[in-house]
Coordinates of C-alpha atoms in Angstrom, one line a residue:
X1 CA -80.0 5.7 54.0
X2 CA -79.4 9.2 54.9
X3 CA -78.3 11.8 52.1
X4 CA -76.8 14.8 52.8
X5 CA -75.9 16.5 49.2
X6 CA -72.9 19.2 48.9
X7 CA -73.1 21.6 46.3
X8 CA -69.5 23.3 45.8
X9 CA -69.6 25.9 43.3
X10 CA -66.2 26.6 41.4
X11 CA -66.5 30.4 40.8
X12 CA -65.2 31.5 38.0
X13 CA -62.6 34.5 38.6
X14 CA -64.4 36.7 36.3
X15 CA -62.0 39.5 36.1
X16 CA -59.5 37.0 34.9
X17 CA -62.2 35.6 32.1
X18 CA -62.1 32.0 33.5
X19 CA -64.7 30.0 32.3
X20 CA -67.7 28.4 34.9
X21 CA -67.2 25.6 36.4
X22 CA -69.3 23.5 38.4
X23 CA -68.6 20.2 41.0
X24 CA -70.5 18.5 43.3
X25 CA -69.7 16.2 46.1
X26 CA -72.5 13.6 48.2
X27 CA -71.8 12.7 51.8
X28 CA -74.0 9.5 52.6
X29 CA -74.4 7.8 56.1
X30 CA -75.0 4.2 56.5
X31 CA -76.4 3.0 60.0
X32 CA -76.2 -0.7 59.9
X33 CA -78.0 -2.9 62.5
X34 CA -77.9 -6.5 63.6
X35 CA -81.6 -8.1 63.5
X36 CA -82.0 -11.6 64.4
X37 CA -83.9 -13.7 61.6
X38 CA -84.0 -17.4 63.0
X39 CA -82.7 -18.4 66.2
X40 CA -82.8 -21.6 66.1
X41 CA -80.7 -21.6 62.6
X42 CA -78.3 -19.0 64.1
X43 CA -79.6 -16.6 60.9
X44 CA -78.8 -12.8 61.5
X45 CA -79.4 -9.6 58.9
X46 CA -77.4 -6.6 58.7
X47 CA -79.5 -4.1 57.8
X48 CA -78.8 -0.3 56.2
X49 CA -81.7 2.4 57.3
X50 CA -82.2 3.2 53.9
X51 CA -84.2 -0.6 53.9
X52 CA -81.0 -2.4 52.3
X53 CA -80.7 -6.2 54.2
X54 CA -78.6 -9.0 54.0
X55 CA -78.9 -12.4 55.6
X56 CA -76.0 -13.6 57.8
X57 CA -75.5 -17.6 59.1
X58 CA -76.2 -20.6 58.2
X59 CA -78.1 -24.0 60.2
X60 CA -74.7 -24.5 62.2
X61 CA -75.6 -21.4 64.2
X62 CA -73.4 -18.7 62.1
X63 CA -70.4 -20.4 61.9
X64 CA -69.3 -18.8 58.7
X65 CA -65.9 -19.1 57.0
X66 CA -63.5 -16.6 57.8
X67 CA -62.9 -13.7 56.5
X68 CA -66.6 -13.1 55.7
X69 CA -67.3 -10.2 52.9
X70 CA -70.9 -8.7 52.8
X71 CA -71.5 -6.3 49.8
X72 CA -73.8 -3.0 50.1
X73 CA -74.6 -1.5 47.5
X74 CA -72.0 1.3 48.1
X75 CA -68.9 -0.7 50.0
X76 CA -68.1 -3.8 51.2
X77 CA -67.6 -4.8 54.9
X78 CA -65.1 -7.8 55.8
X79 CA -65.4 -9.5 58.5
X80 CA -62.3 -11.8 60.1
X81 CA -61.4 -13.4 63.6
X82 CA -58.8 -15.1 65.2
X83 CA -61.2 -18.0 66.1
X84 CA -61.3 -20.6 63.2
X85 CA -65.2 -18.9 62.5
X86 CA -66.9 -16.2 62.1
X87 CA -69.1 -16.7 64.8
X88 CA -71.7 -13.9 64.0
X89 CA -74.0 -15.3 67.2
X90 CA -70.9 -14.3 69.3
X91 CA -70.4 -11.1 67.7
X92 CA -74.4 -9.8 68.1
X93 CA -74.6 -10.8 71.5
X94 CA -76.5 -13.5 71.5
X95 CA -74.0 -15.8 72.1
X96 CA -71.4 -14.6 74.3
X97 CA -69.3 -17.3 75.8
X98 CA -66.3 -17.0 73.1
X99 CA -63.6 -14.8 73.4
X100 CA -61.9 -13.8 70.1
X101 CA -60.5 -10.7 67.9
X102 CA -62.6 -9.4 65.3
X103 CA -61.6 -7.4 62.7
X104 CA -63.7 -5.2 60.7
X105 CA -62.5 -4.4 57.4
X106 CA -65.1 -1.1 55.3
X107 CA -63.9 -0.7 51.3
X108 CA -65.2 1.4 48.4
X109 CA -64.8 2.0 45.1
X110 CA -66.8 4.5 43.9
X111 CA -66.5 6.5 47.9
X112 CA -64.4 8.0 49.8
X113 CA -65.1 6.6 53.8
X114 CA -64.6 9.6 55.9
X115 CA -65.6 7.7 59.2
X116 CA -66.8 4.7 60.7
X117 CA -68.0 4.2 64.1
X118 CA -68.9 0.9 66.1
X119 CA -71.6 1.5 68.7
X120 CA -71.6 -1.4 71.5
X121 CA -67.6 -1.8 71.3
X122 CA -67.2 1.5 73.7
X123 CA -69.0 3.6 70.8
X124 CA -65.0 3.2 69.3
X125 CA -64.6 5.4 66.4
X126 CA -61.6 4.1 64.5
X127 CA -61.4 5.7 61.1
X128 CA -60.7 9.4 61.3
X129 CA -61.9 11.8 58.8
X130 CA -59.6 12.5 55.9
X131 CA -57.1 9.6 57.2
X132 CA -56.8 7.0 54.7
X133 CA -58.0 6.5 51.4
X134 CA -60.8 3.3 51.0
X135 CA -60.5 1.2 53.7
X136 CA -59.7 0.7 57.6
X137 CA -59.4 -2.1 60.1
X138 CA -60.3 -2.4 63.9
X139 CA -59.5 -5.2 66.4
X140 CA -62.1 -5.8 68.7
X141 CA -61.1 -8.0 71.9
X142 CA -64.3 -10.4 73.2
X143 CA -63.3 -11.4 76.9
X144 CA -66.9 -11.3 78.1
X145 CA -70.2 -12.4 77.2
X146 CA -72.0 -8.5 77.3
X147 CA -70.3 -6.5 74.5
X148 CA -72.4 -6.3 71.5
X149 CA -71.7 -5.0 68.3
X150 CA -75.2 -2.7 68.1
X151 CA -74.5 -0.9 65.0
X152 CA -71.9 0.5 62.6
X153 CA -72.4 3.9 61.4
X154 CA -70.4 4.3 58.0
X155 CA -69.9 8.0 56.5
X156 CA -69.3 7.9 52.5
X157 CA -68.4 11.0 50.6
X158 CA -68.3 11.1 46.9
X159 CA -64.8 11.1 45.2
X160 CA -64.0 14.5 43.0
X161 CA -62.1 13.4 39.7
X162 CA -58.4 14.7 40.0
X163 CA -58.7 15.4 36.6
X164 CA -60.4 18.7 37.5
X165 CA -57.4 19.9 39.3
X166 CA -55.1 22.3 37.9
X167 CA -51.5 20.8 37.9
X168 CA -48.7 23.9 37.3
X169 CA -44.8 23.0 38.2
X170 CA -44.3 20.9 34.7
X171 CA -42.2 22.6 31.8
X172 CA -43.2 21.5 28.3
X173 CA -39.2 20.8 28.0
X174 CA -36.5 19.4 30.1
X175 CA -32.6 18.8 29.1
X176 CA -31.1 15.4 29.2
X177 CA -29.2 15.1 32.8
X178 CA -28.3 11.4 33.0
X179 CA -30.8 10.9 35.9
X180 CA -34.5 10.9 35.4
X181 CA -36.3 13.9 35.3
X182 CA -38.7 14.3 37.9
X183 CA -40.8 17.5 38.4
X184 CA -42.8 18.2 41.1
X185 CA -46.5 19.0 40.4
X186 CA -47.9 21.3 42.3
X187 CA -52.1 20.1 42.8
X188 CA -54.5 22.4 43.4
X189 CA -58.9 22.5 43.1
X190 CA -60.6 25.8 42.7
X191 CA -63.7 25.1 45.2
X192 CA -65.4 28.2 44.7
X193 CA -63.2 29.7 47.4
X194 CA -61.1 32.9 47.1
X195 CA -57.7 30.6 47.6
X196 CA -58.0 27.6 45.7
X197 CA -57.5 24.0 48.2
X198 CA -53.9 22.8 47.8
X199 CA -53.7 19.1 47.3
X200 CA -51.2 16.9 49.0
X201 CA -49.1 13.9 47.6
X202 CA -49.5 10.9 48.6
X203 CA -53.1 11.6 50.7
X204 CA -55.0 13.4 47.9
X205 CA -52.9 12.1 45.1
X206 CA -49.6 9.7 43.8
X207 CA -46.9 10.4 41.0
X208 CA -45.4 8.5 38.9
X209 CA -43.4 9.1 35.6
X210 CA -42.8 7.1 32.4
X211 CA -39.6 7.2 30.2
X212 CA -38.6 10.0 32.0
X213 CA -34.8 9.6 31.7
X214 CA -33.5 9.4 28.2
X215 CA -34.2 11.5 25.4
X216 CA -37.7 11.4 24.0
X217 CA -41.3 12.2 25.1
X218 CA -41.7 11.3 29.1
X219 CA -45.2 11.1 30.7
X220 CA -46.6 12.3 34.4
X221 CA -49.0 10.9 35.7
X222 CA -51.1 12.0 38.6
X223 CA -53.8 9.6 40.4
X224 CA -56.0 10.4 42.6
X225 CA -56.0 8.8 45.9
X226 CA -58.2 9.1 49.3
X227 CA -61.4 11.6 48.1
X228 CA -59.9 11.9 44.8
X229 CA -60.5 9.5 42.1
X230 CA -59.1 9.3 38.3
X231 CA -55.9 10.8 36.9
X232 CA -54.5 13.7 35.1
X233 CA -51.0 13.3 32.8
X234 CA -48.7 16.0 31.1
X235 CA -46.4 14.8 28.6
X236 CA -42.7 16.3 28.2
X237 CA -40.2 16.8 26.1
X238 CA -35.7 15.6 27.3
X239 CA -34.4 17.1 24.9
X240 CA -30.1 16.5 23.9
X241 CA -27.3 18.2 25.3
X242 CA -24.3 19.0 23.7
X243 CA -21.2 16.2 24.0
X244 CA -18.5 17.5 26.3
X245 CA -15.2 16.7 25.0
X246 CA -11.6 17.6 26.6
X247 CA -9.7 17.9 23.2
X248 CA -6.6 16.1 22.9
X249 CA -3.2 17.1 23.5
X250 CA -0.8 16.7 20.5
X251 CA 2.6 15.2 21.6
X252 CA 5.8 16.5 20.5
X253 CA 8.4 13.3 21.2
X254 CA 11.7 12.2 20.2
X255 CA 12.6 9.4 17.2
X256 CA 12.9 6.2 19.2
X257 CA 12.5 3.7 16.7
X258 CA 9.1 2.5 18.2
X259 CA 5.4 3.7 17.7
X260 CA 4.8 6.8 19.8
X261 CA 1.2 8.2 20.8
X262 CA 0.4 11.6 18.6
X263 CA -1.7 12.9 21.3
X264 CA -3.2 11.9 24.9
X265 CA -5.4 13.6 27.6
X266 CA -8.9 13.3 25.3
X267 CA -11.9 12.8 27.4
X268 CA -15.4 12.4 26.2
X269 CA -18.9 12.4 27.8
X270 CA -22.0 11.8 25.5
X271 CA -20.4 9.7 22.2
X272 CA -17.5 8.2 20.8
X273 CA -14.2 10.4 20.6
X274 CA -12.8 9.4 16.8
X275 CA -8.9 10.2 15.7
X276 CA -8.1 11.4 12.0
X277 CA -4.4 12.5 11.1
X278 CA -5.1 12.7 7.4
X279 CA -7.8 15.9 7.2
X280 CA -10.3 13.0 8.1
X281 CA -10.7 11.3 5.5
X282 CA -9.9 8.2 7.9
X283 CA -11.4 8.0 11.0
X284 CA -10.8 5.5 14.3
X285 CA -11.5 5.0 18.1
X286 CA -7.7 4.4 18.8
X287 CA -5.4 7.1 19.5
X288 CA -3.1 7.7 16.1
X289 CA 0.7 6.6 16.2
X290 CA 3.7 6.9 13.7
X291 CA 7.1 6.0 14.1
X292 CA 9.4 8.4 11.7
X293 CA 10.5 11.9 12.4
X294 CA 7.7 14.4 11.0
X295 CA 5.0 16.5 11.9
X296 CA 1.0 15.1 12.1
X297 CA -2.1 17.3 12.0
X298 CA -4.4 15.5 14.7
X299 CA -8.1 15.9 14.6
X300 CA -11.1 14.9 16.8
X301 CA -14.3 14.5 16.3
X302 CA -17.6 13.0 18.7
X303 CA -19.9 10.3 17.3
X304 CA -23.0 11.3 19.7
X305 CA -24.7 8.9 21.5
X306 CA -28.7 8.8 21.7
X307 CA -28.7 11.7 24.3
X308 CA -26.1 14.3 23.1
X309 CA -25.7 16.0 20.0
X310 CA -21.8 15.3 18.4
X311 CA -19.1 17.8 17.7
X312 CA -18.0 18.1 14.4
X313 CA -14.4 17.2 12.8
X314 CA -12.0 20.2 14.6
X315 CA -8.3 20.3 14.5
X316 CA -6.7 20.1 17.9
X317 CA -2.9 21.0 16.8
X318 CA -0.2 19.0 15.2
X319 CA 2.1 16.8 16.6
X320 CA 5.9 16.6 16.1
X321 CA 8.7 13.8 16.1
X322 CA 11.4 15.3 16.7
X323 CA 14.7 13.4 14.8
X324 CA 16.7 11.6 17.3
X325 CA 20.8 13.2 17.8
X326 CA 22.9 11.3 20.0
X327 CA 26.7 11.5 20.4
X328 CA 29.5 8.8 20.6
X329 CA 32.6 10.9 21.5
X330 CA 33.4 13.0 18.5
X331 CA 30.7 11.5 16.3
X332 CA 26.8 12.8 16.1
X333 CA 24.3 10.4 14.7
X334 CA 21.1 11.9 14.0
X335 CA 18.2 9.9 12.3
X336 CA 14.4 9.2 12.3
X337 CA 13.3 11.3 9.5
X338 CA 11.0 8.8 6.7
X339 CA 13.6 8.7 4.2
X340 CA 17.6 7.7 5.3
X341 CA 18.9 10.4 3.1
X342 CA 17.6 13.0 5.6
X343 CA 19.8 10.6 8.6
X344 CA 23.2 12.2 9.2
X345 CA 26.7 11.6 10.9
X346 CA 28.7 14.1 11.7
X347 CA 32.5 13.6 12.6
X348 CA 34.0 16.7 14.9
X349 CA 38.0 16.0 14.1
X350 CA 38.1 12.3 12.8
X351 CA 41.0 11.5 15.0
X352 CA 39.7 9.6 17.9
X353 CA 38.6 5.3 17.5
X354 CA 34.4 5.7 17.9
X355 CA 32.0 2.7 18.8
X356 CA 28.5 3.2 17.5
X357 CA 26.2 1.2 19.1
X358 CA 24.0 0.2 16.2
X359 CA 23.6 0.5 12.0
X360 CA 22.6 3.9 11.0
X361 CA 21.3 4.2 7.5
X362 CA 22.6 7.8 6.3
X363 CA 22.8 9.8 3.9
X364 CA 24.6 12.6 4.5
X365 CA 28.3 12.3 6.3
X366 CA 30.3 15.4 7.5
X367 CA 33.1 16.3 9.2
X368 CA 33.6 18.9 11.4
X369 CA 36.8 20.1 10.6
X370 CA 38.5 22.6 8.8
X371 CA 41.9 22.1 7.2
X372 CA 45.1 23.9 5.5
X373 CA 45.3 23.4 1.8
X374 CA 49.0 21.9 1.6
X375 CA 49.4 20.9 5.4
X376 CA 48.6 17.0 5.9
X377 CA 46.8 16.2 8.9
X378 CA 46.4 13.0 10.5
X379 CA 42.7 11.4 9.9
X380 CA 41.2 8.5 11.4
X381 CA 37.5 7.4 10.1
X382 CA 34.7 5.6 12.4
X383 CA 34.1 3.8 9.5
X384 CA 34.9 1.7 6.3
X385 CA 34.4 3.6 3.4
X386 CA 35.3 3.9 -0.4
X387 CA 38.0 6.4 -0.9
X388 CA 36.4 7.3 -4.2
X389 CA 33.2 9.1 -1.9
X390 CA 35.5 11.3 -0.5
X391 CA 36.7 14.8 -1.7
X392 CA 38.4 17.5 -0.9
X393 CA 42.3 15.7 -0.4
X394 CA 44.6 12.8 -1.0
X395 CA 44.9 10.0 1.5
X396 CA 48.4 8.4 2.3
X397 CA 49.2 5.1 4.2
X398 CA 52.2 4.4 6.3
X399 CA 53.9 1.6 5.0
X400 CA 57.1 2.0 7.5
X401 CA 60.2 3.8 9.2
X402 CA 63.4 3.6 7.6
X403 CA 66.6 4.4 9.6
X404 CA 68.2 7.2 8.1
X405 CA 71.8 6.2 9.9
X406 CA 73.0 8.9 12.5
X407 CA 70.7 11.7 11.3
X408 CA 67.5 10.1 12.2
X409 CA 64.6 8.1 10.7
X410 CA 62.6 8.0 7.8
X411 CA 58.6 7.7 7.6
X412 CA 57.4 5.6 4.3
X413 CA 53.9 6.5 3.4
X414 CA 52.1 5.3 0.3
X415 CA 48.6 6.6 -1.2
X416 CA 45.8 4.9 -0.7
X417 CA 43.0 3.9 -3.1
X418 CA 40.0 1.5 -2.4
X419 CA 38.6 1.5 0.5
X420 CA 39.9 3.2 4.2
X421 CA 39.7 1.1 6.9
X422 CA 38.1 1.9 10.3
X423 CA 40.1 3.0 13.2
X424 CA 42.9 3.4 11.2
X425 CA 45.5 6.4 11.0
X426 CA 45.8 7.7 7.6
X427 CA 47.9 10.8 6.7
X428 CA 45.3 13.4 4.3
X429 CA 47.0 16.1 2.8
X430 CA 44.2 18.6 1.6
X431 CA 43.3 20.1 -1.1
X432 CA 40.8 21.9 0.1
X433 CA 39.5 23.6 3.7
X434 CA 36.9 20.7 4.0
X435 CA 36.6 17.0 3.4
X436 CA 33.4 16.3 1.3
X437 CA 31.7 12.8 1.7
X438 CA 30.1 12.3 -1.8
X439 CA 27.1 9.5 -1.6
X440 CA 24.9 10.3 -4.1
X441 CA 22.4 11.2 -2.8
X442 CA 21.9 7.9 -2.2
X443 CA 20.8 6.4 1.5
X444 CA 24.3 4.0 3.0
X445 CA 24.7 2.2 6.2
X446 CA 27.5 3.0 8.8
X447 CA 27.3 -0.7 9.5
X448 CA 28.9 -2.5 12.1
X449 CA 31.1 -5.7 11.8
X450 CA 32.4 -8.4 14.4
X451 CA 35.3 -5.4 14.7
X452 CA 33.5 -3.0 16.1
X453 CA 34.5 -1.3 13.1
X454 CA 31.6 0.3 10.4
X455 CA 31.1 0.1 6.8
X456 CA 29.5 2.5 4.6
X457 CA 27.4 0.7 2.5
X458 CA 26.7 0.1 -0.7

């Protein structure tokens, strides 16, 4: 065996203070040659120049099973064919009446195989320098009886340890993304040189990276590939981002006798986006609701996930609902507040007949109207009420017309007590500028009957 040793000194940069460093690298030839052993058993060696043999073939004349592995003591050649044998007579030449591929297959472990050459096929050197990493394969066509495999000359060069390299391009600290984090190394051995040799992915080395995508400690690891052997890693930190959170909008709606949404338009990345409307003390996922007129503080808050920090309990605004006022001719309900006593009617002259659509609790009746102390008016309620909640003037019924003979006729009109009717035309002569609906305080219900006439209520 032939050994040609490399020394490659890795100067230190001394005006820098780097420390010494030393590598070397072995570049060893293999000439292997066919030597016939028995004839008549079909026995052949394959022998190194540096004295290292082995014994090929068996009785049948070399018929060996395919694919045939010899090991040196530095690789291993593989042999293989598209014949159902290895015929190894056929492939030394000294039987040459079969016509087959061969295939010839030089591996290492501990070596890097910078060339291989086959002297007798052509002198066909099919493994370039530097071009893959253990191993290559040649097909070798047999149509005639003279080609010979004379030798193969294998070139072996010592594998550096990537862990020698110096690796830059790697931060000690990398935010969460959502995607995994994948820096690229940049590789590079300081051979003594001025400019130290850049190393290239996926020829001199691979990457690969563990738990690199959540938040925690992710690992890179370089391994050495073609002349390099070994690996280097780098541990790094994801670190958590901040939740982003589009605050909610709080709603300002309209009494509708339903549940209404306080707020809408909240968005959330990184956590859970929580509701409180009572200074958060009470927290939940779904968006807060009421029903009765009022106002509502809303506040958010984000329950992080694994890889984002939360944001604390902030008040996005208050919401209002608003008390509903609708109109049925000359009467204005207006209602949706919690209690009934803050619902109202108001009445604009009390003369025309009004259908309400639906009971209103109330608790506050007025009328719209001012009056003439001393001058009746005529007065016609949207409503049944007790006379005795009403101030302000005396109510009088028409009982009938009496004809007066030629001078004209005569209107009979008694007072009322009880209760007024709805819809009905009662004469009020005031006392006072306004008519004053007395409840109480007390909630009551303009209710309606099969009539389509109300009752306040109690």
């Amino acid at each position: 065996m032939k050994q040609n040793i490399k020394y490659f000194i890795i100067l230190a940069l001394l005006l820098t203070g780097n420390v010494i460093a030393w590598a070397t690298t072995k570049t060893i030839t293999y000439t292997l040659t066919w030597t016939l052993v028995d004839v008549i058993d079909g026995r052949y060696s394959l022998e190194g120049d540096n004295g290292e043999s082995h014994v090929i073939g068996d009785p049948e004349g070399g018929n060996l099973t395919k694919p045939y592995s010899i090991d040196f003591q530095d690789f291993t050649l593989t042999i293989n064919t598209s014949d159902t044998y290895c015929h190894i007579a056929n492939l030394t030449g000294h039987r040459g009446f079969y016509g087959h591929d061969y295939a010839f297959t030089f591996e290492s472990t501990n070596y890097y195989i910078t060339h291989v050459t086959v002297k007798g096929i052509e002198n066909m050197a099919f493994k370039t320098a530097g071009t893959d990493n253990y191993s290559k394969s040649c097909t070798v066509n047999w149509p005639y009886d003279n080609v010979v495999v004379q030798q193969f000359i294998v070139t072996l060069v010592d594998k550096l340890d990537i862990s020698l390299v110096t690796v830059t391009g790697i931060d000690d600290n990398y935010d969460f993304t959502g995607s995994a984090i994948t820096p690229s190394p940049v590789v590079t051995l300081n051979t003594g040189a001025l400019s130290p040799i850049s190393l290239t992915e996926g020829k001199d080395y691979t990457v690969n990276y563990v738990n690199n995508t959540d938040v925690g400690t992710a690992t890179v690891i370089v391994t050495g590939t073609g002349e390099y052997t070994g690996s280097w890693s780098k541990t790094f930190a994801i670190n958590k981002v901040a939740a982003t959170v589009t605050p909610p909008t709080p709603a300002t709606t309209t009494y509708n006798g339903t549940e209404q949404a306080l707020c809408g338009g909240a968005t959330v990345t990184g956590g859970t986006l929580m509701y409180s409307v009572d200074g958060g003390t009470t927290w939940s996922e779904d968006v807060p609701t009421a029903t009765v007129v009022g106002t509502y503080d809303v506040y958010y808050r984000v329950d992080a996930d694994q890889n984002h920090t939360g944001v604390a309990a902030t008040l996005a605004g208050t919401a209002t609902i608003n008390a509903r006022q609708r109109t049925f001719g000359t009467v204005t309900v207006t209602d949706g507040n919690v209690s009934a006593v803050d619902n109202t009617i108001v009445i604009a002259d009390g003369t025309d007949a009004v259908t309400i659509p639906e009971d209103v609790a109330v608790g506050s009746i007025t009328m719209n109207r001012t009056f003439t102390v001393g001058k009746s008016a005529t007065i016609m309620l949207p409503f049944d009420i007790d006379i005795a909640k009403i101030s302000g003037g005396t109510f009088y019924g028409f009982i009938g017309i009496d004809k007066l003979g030629a001078s004209g006729w005569e209107v009979v009109m008694s007072q009322v007590g009880g209760t007024l009717q709805a819809h009905t035309p009662y004469l009020f002569m005031p006392s006072a500028t306004e008519m004053t609906f007395n409840l109480g305080g007390e909630s009551v219900t303009v209710k309606a009957n099969s009539e389509q006439t109300y009752t306040v209520q109690p």
